[in-house]
Amino acid sequence: KALLAKHGVALAETAEKRGVLLNYEAAVAGGIPVIKTMREAMAGNSVTRVFGILNGTCNYILTRMEAEGLSFDDCLKDAQRLGYAEADPTFDIEGHDTAHKLSILTSLAFGTRIAANDIYMEGISNISQADIRAAGDLGYRIKLLGVAQRTESGIEQRVHPTMVPTASVIAQVHGVTNAVAIETDI
């Protein structure tokens, strides 16, 4: 995914010149066929916003923190023990992985390329049990979201912990599962 986020346009052009397909469905949101959906089913629509949970490790940690009242550090250690998180989890927990995936989705959704390093990123390493409880008391759940949307000034992209209403579909995504929502003009 990092390779695609940085060099996707050049790779796609090279593949087209050589008459081969560049398949990268698994690079974003695991088993969700979001790339195919955006390329084929959404072709006649104008995307206004794409957002989602794009990193299973972060979602696992936040899910465990909320469900079991555990600290961030305890959940991270468990994620590492289970193989969800690397020995150095920085790429995941600080939002870099989500930013790379968001960069790929933005390219498909809006036909523009914004480097992952240019996306605002805030990870989950500073989320505390107090944050989780406060969100819950207000009827929200904290999720690390990647968001790209069309604004009057262009395409805005960001990755950050977000309070989402517990009744929303995206709030119902737990564990290492990913989810992507696409909003269009229709």
Short mmCIF file of C-alpha atoms in Angstrom, two decimals:
data_model
loop_
_atom_site.label_atom_id
_atom_site.label_comp_id
_atom_site.label_asym_id
_atom_site.label_seq_id
_atom_site.Cartn_x
_atom_site.Cartn_y
_atom_site.Cartn_z
CA LYS A 1 0.00 0.00 0.00
CA ALA A 2 2.84 2.43 0.70
CA LEU A 3 4.22 1.75 -2.79
CA LEU A 4 0.81 2.39 -4.35
CA ALA A 5 0.22 5.50 -2.28
CA LYS A 6 3.54 6.97 -3.42
CA HIS A 7 3.83 5.66 -6.99
CA GLY A 8 0.33 4.50 -7.94
CA VAL A 9 -0.06 6.84 -10.91
CA ALA A 10 3.26 5.78 -12.44
CA LEU A 11 2.49 2.11 -11.81
CA ALA A 12 -0.95 2.44 -13.41
CA GLU A 13 0.51 4.20 -16.46
CA THR A 14 3.20 1.53 -16.86
CA ALA A 15 0.63 -1.26 -16.54
CA GLU A 16 -1.61 0.40 -19.14
CA LYS A 17 1.29 0.86 -21.59
CA ARG A 18 2.17 -2.81 -21.25
CA GLY A 19 -1.42 -3.99 -21.53
CA VAL A 20 -1.55 -5.60 -18.10
CA LEU A 21 -3.79 -5.09 -15.10
CA LEU A 22 -2.64 -3.45 -11.91
CA ASN A 23 -4.61 -5.18 -9.17
CA TYR A 24 -4.45 -3.75 -5.68
CA GLU A 25 -7.80 -4.58 -4.07
CA ALA A 26 -6.18 -6.05 -0.95
CA ALA A 27 -4.14 -2.88 -0.33
CA VAL A 28 -7.15 -1.05 1.11
CA ALA A 29 -9.65 -2.35 3.69
CA GLY A 30 -8.65 -6.01 3.50
CA GLY A 31 -11.46 -8.16 2.14
CA ILE A 32 -13.86 -5.30 1.37
CA PRO A 33 -14.11 -4.91 -2.44
CA VAL A 34 -13.99 -1.12 -2.22
CA ILE A 35 -11.54 -0.66 -5.13
CA LYS A 36 -13.72 -2.69 -7.50
CA THR A 37 -16.83 -0.88 -6.28
CA MET A 38 -15.28 2.54 -6.84
CA ARG A 39 -13.91 1.62 -10.26
CA GLU A 40 -16.99 -0.12 -11.64
CA ALA A 41 -20.21 0.43 -9.71
CA MET A 42 -19.60 4.10 -8.90
CA ALA A 43 -18.45 5.11 -12.39
CA GLY A 44 -21.49 7.32 -13.12
CA ASN A 45 -21.53 9.04 -9.74
CA SER A 46 -19.60 11.97 -8.38
CA VAL A 47 -18.09 11.10 -5.00
CA THR A 48 -18.44 13.84 -2.40
CA ARG A 49 -16.92 12.02 0.56
CA VAL A 50 -15.23 8.72 1.35
CA PHE A 51 -14.41 7.73 4.90
CA GLY A 52 -13.87 4.72 7.03
CA ILE A 53 -12.02 2.52 9.43
CA LEU A 54 -8.97 1.54 7.39
CA ASN A 55 -6.70 -0.01 10.01
CA GLY A 56 -7.72 -3.19 11.80
CA THR A 57 -5.02 -2.90 14.46
CA CYS A 58 -6.29 0.48 15.64
CA ASN A 59 -9.89 -0.68 15.54
CA TYR A 60 -8.97 -3.76 17.60
CA ILE A 61 -7.23 -1.63 20.23
CA LEU A 62 -10.09 0.87 20.49
CA THR A 63 -12.67 -1.93 20.62
CA ARG A 64 -10.86 -3.67 23.48
CA MET A 65 -10.35 -0.41 25.36
CA GLU A 66 -14.06 0.27 25.26
CA ALA A 67 -15.40 -3.25 25.77
CA GLU A 68 -13.03 -4.33 28.53
CA GLY A 69 -11.89 -1.09 30.12
CA LEU A 70 -8.24 -1.86 29.36
CA SER A 71 -5.48 0.70 28.87
CA PHE A 72 -4.07 1.54 25.46
CA ASP A 73 -0.75 -0.10 26.37
CA ASP A 74 -2.40 -3.35 27.50
CA CYS A 75 -4.49 -3.54 24.31
CA LEU A 76 -1.45 -2.81 22.15
CA LYS A 77 0.56 -5.57 23.85
CA ASP A 78 -2.31 -7.98 23.27
CA ALA A 79 -2.55 -6.93 19.61
CA GLN A 80 1.18 -7.60 19.25
CA ARG A 81 0.87 -10.99 20.96
CA LEU A 82 -1.93 -11.95 18.55
CA GLY A 83 0.05 -10.76 15.52
CA TYR A 84 -2.27 -7.83 14.68
CA ALA A 85 0.42 -5.26 15.51
CA GLU A 86 4.09 -5.23 14.59
CA ALA A 87 6.88 -5.12 17.18
CA ASP A 88 7.17 -1.43 16.19
CA PRO A 89 3.50 -0.46 15.80
CA THR A 90 4.16 3.21 14.97
CA PHE A 91 3.05 2.94 11.32
CA ASP A 92 -0.36 1.66 12.43
CA ILE A 93 -1.09 3.50 15.67
CA GLU A 94 0.08 6.94 14.49
CA GLY A 95 -2.14 6.87 11.39
CA HIS A 96 0.44 6.35 8.63
CA ASP A 97 -1.10 3.10 7.37
CA THR A 98 -4.55 4.71 7.27
CA ALA A 99 -3.13 7.74 5.43
CA HIS A 100 -1.58 5.51 2.75
CA LYS A 101 -4.88 3.71 2.23
CA LEU A 102 -6.78 7.01 2.20
CA SER A 103 -4.41 8.36 -0.44
CA ILE A 104 -5.31 5.40 -2.70
CA LEU A 105 -9.04 5.87 -2.10
CA THR A 106 -8.78 9.61 -2.76
CA SER A 107 -7.08 8.97 -6.08
CA LEU A 108 -9.96 6.71 -7.15
CA ALA A 109 -12.75 8.83 -5.68
CA PHE A 110 -11.64 12.24 -6.86
CA GLY A 111 -9.13 11.58 -9.64
CA THR A 112 -6.44 13.45 -7.79
CA ARG A 113 -3.32 12.29 -6.04
CA ILE A 114 -2.33 13.65 -2.67
CA ALA A 115 0.75 12.15 -1.06
CA ALA A 116 0.10 10.29 2.18
CA ASN A 117 2.69 12.50 3.90
CA ASP A 118 0.58 15.57 3.06
CA ILE A 119 -2.48 14.21 4.87
CA TYR A 120 -3.18 15.49 8.37
CA MET A 121 -2.53 12.56 10.73
CA GLU A 122 -3.28 12.02 14.37
CA GLY A 123 -3.01 8.52 15.74
CA ILE A 124 -4.56 6.75 18.70
CA SER A 125 -1.55 6.47 21.03
CA ASN A 126 -2.81 9.31 23.23
CA ILE A 127 -6.34 7.92 23.64
CA SER A 128 -6.98 7.15 27.30
CA GLN A 129 -9.66 5.28 29.20
CA ALA A 130 -10.99 8.70 30.28
CA ASP A 131 -11.47 9.59 26.58
CA ILE A 132 -13.24 6.28 25.90
CA ARG A 133 -15.55 6.73 28.91
CA ALA A 134 -16.31 10.39 28.11
CA ALA A 135 -17.25 9.49 24.54
CA GLY A 136 -19.47 6.65 25.78
CA ASP A 137 -21.19 8.89 28.33
CA LEU A 138 -22.11 11.24 25.47
CA GLY A 139 -23.41 8.42 23.25
CA TYR A 140 -20.32 8.16 21.06
CA ARG A 141 -17.62 5.64 20.29
CA ILE A 142 -14.05 6.57 19.29
CA LYS A 143 -12.83 5.23 15.93
CA LEU A 144 -9.72 6.09 13.93
CA LEU A 145 -11.16 7.37 10.65
CA GLY A 146 -9.60 8.29 7.35
CA VAL A 147 -11.73 10.97 5.68
CA ALA A 148 -11.47 12.51 2.21
CA GLN A 149 -14.07 14.99 1.03
CA ARG A 150 -14.66 17.55 -1.65
CA THR A 151 -14.86 21.09 -0.27
CA GLU A 152 -15.15 24.51 -1.89
CA SER A 153 -11.37 24.86 -1.68
CA GLY A 154 -10.51 21.40 -3.02
CA ILE A 155 -10.04 17.93 -1.59
CA GLU A 156 -9.58 17.70 2.16
CA GLN A 157 -7.99 14.59 3.67
CA ARG A 158 -7.39 13.72 7.29
CA VAL A 159 -6.78 10.80 9.63
CA HIS A 160 -7.69 11.14 13.30
CA PRO A 161 -9.61 9.63 16.20
CA THR A 162 -13.25 10.57 15.76
CA MET A 163 -16.25 10.40 18.04
CA VAL A 164 -19.01 8.68 16.07
CA PRO A 165 -22.57 8.21 17.35
CA THR A 166 -22.98 4.70 18.78
CA ALA A 167 -26.12 4.22 16.65
CA SER A 168 -24.20 4.80 13.39
CA VAL A 169 -23.23 1.87 11.19
CA ILE A 170 -19.52 2.67 11.39
CA ALA A 171 -19.66 2.58 15.20
CA GLN A 172 -20.85 -1.03 14.99
CA VAL A 173 -17.58 -2.16 13.37
CA HIS A 174 -15.53 -3.97 16.00
CA GLY A 175 -12.25 -5.83 16.35
CA VAL A 176 -9.85 -6.02 13.41
CA THR A 177 -12.65 -5.32 10.92
CA ASN A 178 -12.49 -2.42 8.46
CA ALA A 179 -15.35 -0.42 6.93
CA VAL A 180 -15.63 2.14 4.14
CA ALA A 181 -18.50 4.53 3.40
CA ILE A 182 -18.83 6.38 0.11
CA GLU A 183 -21.13 9.38 -0.29
CA THR A 184 -22.09 10.60 -3.75
CA ASP A 185 -24.09 13.36 -5.38
CA ILE A 186 -26.99 10.97 -5.93
#
